[in-house]
């Protein structure tokens, strides 16, 4: 993460969010569609104080389309509204105002009954770093502004952006912390590049990513790295075989694991491997997944 989270940051952010959230009708939670479990903040339920929530499965262009559908169904089943977007290209973003209107129809009806037709709905974007919050807000607002200050606790004048169709968006997102105490979540954030890999052993990271990809997308992995997955193998063994196939060798004829690790991580992150989702709803078992 770009951000160093300290308890003080979290307390300040929490307090700020609690204030901001009072002013909005709904929260827009942006998550990374490749890692819908790890890119969520564990305390969001409490922080949003029961406001209706639209979950934006952003980076949908980088995630597996079947998994996008599965996750959409999963979150809808838990009472949230869902929108799939690629904030970078803008795909899906145009549907945002309509999605909000649909999910807020009861409130709009209530306004109308009280003679307040035209009263705008207010929304606030929240999410952990790197999920695409700034890109999303800029696309929705139709502007090319600089990235929002990606530091917790940085206060600046907040403004409402009128995004049309009777909807206003807070121009700065609420930046939340991921669930870092869970090592597996940390690894998944690192696979996608949300956490810089210098802080984790790169070969270990790439080995476990290779194992995960081989489990979920065996055909793609076999084809791209010329591997034979018919025999059980550990992630590092697969990494080694892939390195050999690519001719990445060090003196003594051993595979250059470090080089292959870099290549695998780069190829996954840049999408060269294709659209892949690293987490599935089944992993949450019977839990409702909220705050997981
Ligand atoms: P944040 O505010 O939540 O921290 O995220 P931000 O919008 O800064 O986005 C982080 C990076 O992710 C940006 O790339 C952005 O372009 C990219 N991104 C955001 N949404 C999407 C999406 O839906 N699909 C894809 N493919 N990428 C997305 P960057 O590396 O910082 O810059 P650049 O690559 O745009 O030059």
CSV table of C-alpha atoms and ligand atoms in Angstrom, one decimal:
chain,number,residue,atom,x,y,z
A,1,UNK,CA,0.0,0.0,0.0
A,2,UNK,CA,1.1,3.5,-0.6
A,3,UNK,CA,-0.2,4.3,2.9
A,4,UNK,CA,1.3,3.5,6.1
A,5,UNK,CA,-1.6,2.9,8.5
A,6,UNK,CA,-1.1,3.6,12.1
A,7,UNK,CA,-3.7,3.3,14.8
A,8,UNK,CA,-3.8,7.1,14.9
A,9,UNK,CA,-4.6,7.2,11.2
A,10,UNK,CA,-7.4,4.7,11.6
A,11,UNK,CA,-9.0,6.5,14.4
A,12,UNK,CA,-8.9,9.8,12.5
A,13,UNK,CA,-10.2,8.2,9.3
A,14,UNK,CA,-12.9,6.4,11.2
A,15,UNK,CA,-14.0,9.6,12.8
A,16,UNK,CA,-13.9,11.5,9.5
A,17,UNK,CA,-15.9,8.8,7.8
A,18,UNK,CA,-18.5,8.7,10.5
A,19,UNK,CA,-19.0,12.5,9.9
A,20,UNK,CA,-19.1,12.2,6.2
A,21,UNK,CA,-21.4,9.2,6.2
A,22,UNK,CA,-24.1,11.2,8.1
A,23,UNK,CA,-24.4,13.5,5.1
A,24,UNK,CA,-25.0,10.8,2.5
A,25,UNK,CA,-27.9,8.6,1.5
A,26,UNK,CA,-25.8,5.7,0.3
A,27,UNK,CA,-22.2,4.4,0.3
A,28,UNK,CA,-20.5,3.2,-2.8
A,29,UNK,CA,-18.0,0.6,-1.9
A,30,UNK,CA,-15.4,0.0,-4.6
A,31,UNK,CA,-13.7,-3.3,-4.6
A,32,UNK,CA,-11.2,-5.1,-6.8
A,33,UNK,CA,-13.1,-7.7,-8.8
A,34,UNK,CA,-10.0,-9.9,-8.9
A,35,UNK,CA,-9.9,-10.1,-5.1
A,36,UNK,CA,-13.4,-9.4,-3.8
A,37,UNK,CA,-12.6,-10.7,-0.3
A,38,UNK,CA,-9.2,-9.2,0.3
A,39,UNK,CA,-10.1,-5.8,-1.1
A,40,UNK,CA,-12.9,-5.1,1.4
A,41,UNK,CA,-12.6,-3.3,4.7
A,42,UNK,CA,-13.6,-5.4,7.7
A,43,UNK,CA,-15.2,-2.5,9.5
A,44,UNK,CA,-17.3,-1.1,6.7
A,45,UNK,CA,-20.6,-2.3,8.1
A,46,UNK,CA,-20.1,-0.4,11.2
A,47,UNK,CA,-18.7,2.6,9.5
A,48,UNK,CA,-21.5,3.0,7.0
A,49,UNK,CA,-24.0,2.8,9.9
A,50,UNK,CA,-26.6,0.8,7.9
A,51,UNK,CA,-26.7,3.0,4.9
A,52,UNK,CA,-27.7,1.2,1.7
A,53,UNK,CA,-24.6,0.1,-0.2
A,54,UNK,CA,-23.8,-0.2,-3.9
A,55,UNK,CA,-20.8,-2.5,-4.4
A,56,UNK,CA,-18.8,-1.6,-7.4
A,57,UNK,CA,-16.9,-4.6,-8.8
A,58,UNK,CA,-14.2,-2.4,-10.4
A,59,UNK,CA,-11.4,-3.7,-12.5
A,60,UNK,CA,-14.0,-6.1,-14.0
A,61,UNK,CA,-11.9,-6.0,-17.2
A,62,UNK,CA,-9.1,-7.7,-15.4
A,63,UNK,CA,-11.3,-10.3,-13.6
A,64,UNK,CA,-12.9,-13.5,-14.9
A,65,UNK,CA,-16.3,-12.7,-16.4
A,66,UNK,CA,-17.9,-15.8,-14.9
A,67,UNK,CA,-16.5,-14.9,-11.5
A,68,UNK,CA,-17.8,-11.3,-11.9
A,69,UNK,CA,-21.3,-12.8,-12.4
A,70,UNK,CA,-20.8,-15.1,-9.4
A,71,UNK,CA,-19.7,-12.3,-7.1
A,72,UNK,CA,-22.5,-10.1,-8.3
A,73,UNK,CA,-25.0,-12.7,-7.4
A,74,UNK,CA,-23.3,-13.3,-4.1
A,75,UNK,CA,-23.5,-9.6,-3.0
A,76,UNK,CA,-27.0,-9.2,-4.3
A,77,UNK,CA,-28.0,-12.2,-2.3
A,78,UNK,CA,-26.8,-10.2,0.7
A,79,UNK,CA,-29.0,-7.3,0.0
A,80,UNK,CA,-26.5,-5.0,-1.7
A,81,UNK,CA,-26.7,-3.5,-5.2
A,82,UNK,CA,-23.9,-4.3,-7.6
A,83,UNK,CA,-22.3,-2.7,-10.6
A,84,UNK,CA,-19.5,-4.1,-12.7
A,85,UNK,CA,-17.1,-1.4,-14.0
A,86,UNK,CA,-13.8,-0.8,-15.6
A,87,UNK,CA,-13.2,2.7,-14.4
A,88,UNK,CA,-10.1,3.0,-16.5
A,89,UNK,CA,-12.0,2.7,-19.8
A,90,UNK,CA,-15.3,3.9,-18.3
A,91,UNK,CA,-17.1,0.7,-19.2
A,92,UNK,CA,-20.1,0.3,-16.9
A,93,UNK,CA,-19.6,3.7,-15.2
A,94,UNK,CA,-22.4,5.2,-17.3
A,95,UNK,CA,-24.9,2.9,-15.5
A,96,UNK,CA,-24.0,4.3,-12.1
A,97,UNK,CA,-26.7,7.0,-11.8
A,98,UNK,CA,-29.4,4.5,-13.0
A,99,UNK,CA,-28.1,1.8,-10.6
A,100,UNK,CA,-28.3,4.3,-7.7
A,101,UNK,CA,-31.8,5.4,-8.6
A,102,UNK,CA,-33.0,1.8,-8.8
A,103,UNK,CA,-31.6,0.9,-5.4
A,104,UNK,CA,-32.9,4.1,-3.8
A,105,UNK,CA,-36.4,4.0,-5.4
A,106,UNK,CA,-38.2,3.8,-2.0
A,107,UNK,CA,-36.4,6.9,-0.8
A,108,UNK,CA,-37.1,8.8,-4.0
A,109,UNK,CA,-40.8,7.8,-3.6
A,110,UNK,CA,-40.7,9.1,-0.1
A,111,UNK,CA,-39.3,12.4,-1.2
A,112,UNK,CA,-41.9,12.7,-3.9
A,113,UNK,CA,-44.7,12.0,-1.3
A,114,UNK,CA,-43.4,14.8,0.8
A,115,UNK,CA,-43.3,17.2,-2.1
A,116,UNK,CA,-39.5,17.0,-2.4
A,117,UNK,CA,-39.3,15.8,-6.0
A,118,UNK,CA,-35.9,16.6,-7.4
A,119,UNK,CA,-34.1,16.5,-4.0
A,120,UNK,CA,-30.7,15.1,-4.9
A,121,UNK,CA,-29.4,11.8,-3.6
A,122,UNK,CA,-25.9,12.0,-2.1
A,123,UNK,CA,-23.4,9.3,-2.3
A,124,UNK,CA,-19.9,8.8,-1.0
A,125,UNK,CA,-17.2,6.5,-2.5
A,126,UNK,CA,-15.2,4.3,0.0
A,127,UNK,CA,-12.6,1.6,-0.4
A,128,UNK,CA,-9.1,0.5,0.3
A,129,UNK,CA,-6.2,1.9,-1.7
A,130,UNK,CA,-5.6,0.9,-5.3
A,131,UNK,CA,-9.1,-0.4,-6.1
A,132,UNK,CA,-9.8,2.5,-8.5
A,133,UNK,CA,-11.7,5.1,-6.3
A,134,UNK,CA,-10.1,8.2,-7.8
A,135,UNK,CA,-10.4,6.8,-11.4
A,136,UNK,CA,-14.1,6.0,-10.7
A,137,UNK,CA,-14.9,9.4,-9.3
A,138,UNK,CA,-13.2,11.2,-12.1
A,139,UNK,CA,-15.0,9.1,-14.7
A,140,UNK,CA,-18.4,9.6,-13.0
A,141,UNK,CA,-17.7,13.3,-12.7
A,142,UNK,CA,-16.4,13.5,-16.3
A,143,UNK,CA,-13.2,15.1,-15.4
A,144,UNK,CA,-9.5,14.3,-15.7
A,145,UNK,CA,-8.3,15.7,-12.4
A,146,UNK,CA,-5.3,14.6,-10.5
A,147,UNK,CA,-5.4,11.7,-8.1
A,148,UNK,CA,-7.0,12.3,-4.8
A,149,UNK,CA,-4.6,12.6,-1.9
A,150,UNK,CA,-4.0,9.0,-1.1
A,151,UNK,CA,-3.2,9.5,2.6
A,152,UNK,CA,-5.5,9.0,5.5
A,153,UNK,CA,-6.4,11.9,7.6
A,154,UNK,CA,-5.6,14.5,5.0
A,155,UNK,CA,-8.4,17.0,5.1
A,156,UNK,CA,-9.2,19.3,2.4
A,157,UNK,CA,-12.3,21.2,1.4
A,158,UNK,CA,-14.9,18.7,0.4
A,159,UNK,CA,-17.2,19.3,-2.5
A,160,UNK,CA,-20.2,17.7,-3.9
A,161,UNK,CA,-20.0,16.9,-7.6
A,162,UNK,CA,-23.3,16.9,-9.5
A,163,UNK,CA,-23.2,13.8,-11.6
A,164,UNK,CA,-26.6,14.3,-13.2
A,165,UNK,CA,-29.8,12.4,-12.8
A,166,UNK,CA,-30.3,14.0,-9.4
A,167,UNK,CA,-27.2,12.5,-7.9
A,168,UNK,CA,-24.4,14.2,-6.1
A,169,UNK,CA,-21.1,12.5,-5.2
A,170,UNK,CA,-18.6,13.6,-2.6
A,171,UNK,CA,-15.5,14.5,-4.6
A,172,UNK,CA,-13.0,12.8,-2.2
A,173,UNK,CA,-13.2,9.1,-1.4
A,174,UNK,CA,-13.1,7.6,2.0
A,175,UNK,CA,-9.8,5.6,2.1
A,176,UNK,CA,-10.1,2.5,4.2
A,177,UNK,CA,-7.5,0.1,5.5
A,178,UNK,CA,-7.4,-3.5,4.4
A,179,UNK,CA,-7.5,-6.4,6.8
A,180,UNK,CA,-3.7,-6.6,7.2
A,181,UNK,CA,-3.5,-8.9,10.1
A,182,UNK,CA,-4.6,-11.8,7.9
A,183,UNK,CA,-1.5,-13.0,6.1
A,184,UNK,CA,-3.4,-14.6,3.3
A,185,UNK,CA,-5.2,-11.3,2.5
A,186,UNK,CA,-1.8,-9.6,2.5
A,187,UNK,CA,-0.6,-12.1,-0.1
A,188,UNK,CA,-3.6,-11.5,-2.3
A,189,UNK,CA,-3.2,-7.8,-2.1
A,190,UNK,CA,0.5,-8.3,-3.1
A,191,UNK,CA,-0.4,-10.5,-6.1
A,192,UNK,CA,-2.4,-7.7,-7.6
A,193,UNK,CA,0.2,-5.1,-6.8
A,194,UNK,CA,-1.8,-3.3,-4.2
A,195,UNK,CA,1.0,-3.9,-1.7
A,196,UNK,CA,4.6,-3.3,-3.0
A,197,UNK,CA,6.4,-6.6,-3.2
A,198,UNK,CA,9.6,-5.4,-1.6
A,199,UNK,CA,8.0,-6.1,1.7
A,200,UNK,CA,7.3,-9.8,0.9
A,201,UNK,CA,9.7,-12.4,-0.4
A,202,UNK,CA,9.1,-12.2,-4.1
A,203,UNK,CA,9.9,-15.9,-4.9
A,204,UNK,CA,7.5,-17.0,-2.1
A,205,UNK,CA,4.9,-14.6,-3.4
A,206,UNK,CA,5.2,-15.8,-7.0
A,207,UNK,CA,5.3,-19.5,-5.9
A,208,UNK,CA,2.0,-19.2,-4.1
A,209,UNK,CA,0.5,-17.2,-6.9
A,210,UNK,CA,1.6,-19.9,-9.3
A,211,UNK,CA,-0.1,-22.6,-7.2
A,212,UNK,CA,-3.3,-20.6,-7.0
A,213,UNK,CA,-3.4,-19.9,-10.7
A,214,UNK,CA,-2.6,-23.6,-11.5
A,215,UNK,CA,-5.5,-24.6,-9.3
A,216,UNK,CA,-8.1,-22.1,-10.7
A,217,UNK,CA,-6.8,-21.7,-14.3
A,218,UNK,CA,-4.8,-24.8,-15.1
A,219,UNK,CA,-5.3,-24.7,-18.9
A,220,UNK,CA,-4.1,-21.1,-19.2
A,221,UNK,CA,-1.1,-21.8,-16.9
A,222,UNK,CA,-0.2,-25.0,-18.8
A,223,UNK,CA,-0.3,-23.2,-22.2
A,224,UNK,CA,1.5,-20.0,-21.2
A,225,UNK,CA,4.3,-21.6,-19.2
A,226,UNK,CA,4.4,-24.9,-21.0
A,227,UNK,CA,3.8,-26.9,-17.9
A,228,UNK,CA,2.3,-30.3,-17.3
A,229,UNK,CA,-0.1,-30.1,-14.4
A,230,UNK,CA,-1.1,-33.7,-14.5
A,231,UNK,CA,1.2,-34.5,-11.6
A,232,UNK,CA,0.8,-32.8,-8.3
A,233,UNK,CA,3.5,-30.1,-7.7
A,234,UNK,CA,4.2,-27.3,-5.3
A,235,UNK,CA,4.1,-23.7,-6.5
A,236,UNK,CA,7.9,-23.3,-6.3
A,237,UNK,CA,8.4,-26.4,-8.4
A,238,UNK,CA,6.1,-25.0,-11.1
A,239,UNK,CA,7.9,-21.7,-11.0
A,240,UNK,CA,11.1,-23.6,-11.4
A,241,UNK,CA,9.8,-25.6,-14.4
A,242,UNK,CA,8.4,-22.4,-16.0
A,243,UNK,CA,11.8,-20.7,-15.5
A,244,UNK,CA,13.6,-23.6,-17.3
A,245,UNK,CA,11.1,-23.6,-20.1
A,246,UNK,CA,11.8,-19.9,-20.6
A,247,UNK,CA,15.5,-20.5,-20.5
A,248,UNK,CA,16.0,-18.5,-17.3
A,249,UNK,CA,19.1,-20.2,-15.9
A,250,UNK,CA,21.8,-19.2,-13.5
A,251,UNK,CA,25.3,-20.7,-13.3
A,252,UNK,CA,25.2,-24.4,-12.7
A,253,UNK,CA,22.2,-24.8,-14.8
A,254,UNK,CA,19.7,-24.0,-12.1
A,255,UNK,CA,16.5,-22.1,-12.9
A,256,UNK,CA,16.6,-18.4,-12.1
A,257,UNK,CA,13.6,-18.3,-9.7
A,258,UNK,CA,14.0,-14.7,-8.9
A,259,UNK,CA,13.7,-13.8,-12.6
A,260,UNK,CA,10.7,-16.1,-13.2
A,261,UNK,CA,9.0,-14.7,-10.1
A,262,UNK,CA,9.3,-11.2,-11.5
A,263,UNK,CA,8.0,-12.3,-14.9
A,264,UNK,CA,5.0,-14.2,-13.4
A,265,UNK,CA,4.0,-11.3,-11.2
A,266,UNK,CA,4.3,-8.8,-14.1
A,267,UNK,CA,2.4,-11.0,-16.4
A,268,UNK,CA,-0.4,-11.5,-14.0
A,269,UNK,CA,-0.7,-7.9,-13.0
A,270,UNK,CA,-0.6,-6.6,-16.5
A,271,UNK,CA,-3.3,-8.9,-17.7
A,272,UNK,CA,-1.0,-10.9,-20.1
A,273,UNK,CA,-2.3,-14.1,-18.5
A,274,UNK,CA,-5.8,-13.1,-19.2
A,275,UNK,CA,-8.8,-12.3,-16.9
A,276,UNK,CA,-8.4,-14.1,-13.7
A,277,UNK,CA,-10.1,-13.9,-10.3
A,278,UNK,CA,-8.2,-15.1,-7.3
A,279,UNK,CA,-11.0,-15.5,-4.8
A,280,UNK,CA,-14.3,-17.3,-5.0
A,281,UNK,CA,-17.6,-16.9,-3.1
A,282,UNK,CA,-17.4,-20.5,-1.9
A,283,UNK,CA,-14.3,-19.6,0.1
A,284,UNK,CA,-16.5,-17.7,2.5
A,285,UNK,CA,-18.4,-20.9,3.3
A,286,UNK,CA,-21.6,-20.2,5.1
A,287,UNK,CA,-20.5,-16.8,6.3
A,288,UNK,CA,-22.2,-13.8,5.0
A,289,UNK,CA,-18.8,-12.4,4.0
A,290,UNK,CA,-19.5,-9.0,5.4
A,291,UNK,CA,-16.3,-7.7,6.8
A,292,UNK,CA,-14.6,-11.0,5.9
B,1,LIG,P1,-7.4,4.5,-5.7
B,1,LIG,O1,-7.9,5.9,-5.8
B,1,LIG,O2,-8.5,3.5,-5.2
B,1,LIG,O3,-6.2,4.3,-4.9
B,1,LIG,O4,-7.0,3.9,-7.1
B,1,LIG,P2,-6.8,4.8,-8.5
B,1,LIG,O5,-8.0,5.3,-9.0
B,1,LIG,O6,-5.6,5.7,-8.3
B,1,LIG,O7,-6.3,3.6,-9.4
B,1,LIG,C1,-5.1,2.9,-9.2
B,1,LIG,C2,-4.7,2.3,-10.6
B,1,LIG,O8,-5.6,1.4,-11.1
B,1,LIG,C3,-4.5,3.4,-11.7
B,1,LIG,O9,-3.4,2.9,-12.5
B,1,LIG,C4,-5.8,3.2,-12.5
B,1,LIG,O10,-5.6,3.7,-13.8
B,1,LIG,C5,-6.0,1.8,-12.4
B,1,LIG,N1,-7.4,1.4,-12.5
B,1,LIG,C6,-8.5,1.9,-11.8
B,1,LIG,N2,-9.6,1.3,-12.2
B,1,LIG,C7,-9.3,0.4,-13.1
B,1,LIG,C8,-10.1,-0.6,-13.8
B,1,LIG,O11,-11.3,-0.7,-13.7
B,1,LIG,N3,-9.4,-1.3,-14.7
B,1,LIG,C9,-8.1,-1.3,-14.9
B,1,LIG,N4,-7.5,-2.1,-15.8
B,1,LIG,N5,-7.3,-0.4,-14.2
B,1,LIG,C10,-7.9,0.4,-13.3
B,1,LIG,P3,-2.0,3.5,-12.4
B,1,LIG,O12,-1.1,2.4,-12.6
B,1,LIG,O13,-1.8,4.4,-11.2
B,1,LIG,O14,-1.9,4.5,-13.6
B,1,LIG,P4,-2.3,4.2,-15.1
B,1,LIG,O15,-2.0,2.8,-15.4
B,1,LIG,O16,-3.7,4.6,-15.3
B,1,LIG,O17,-1.4,5.2,-15.8
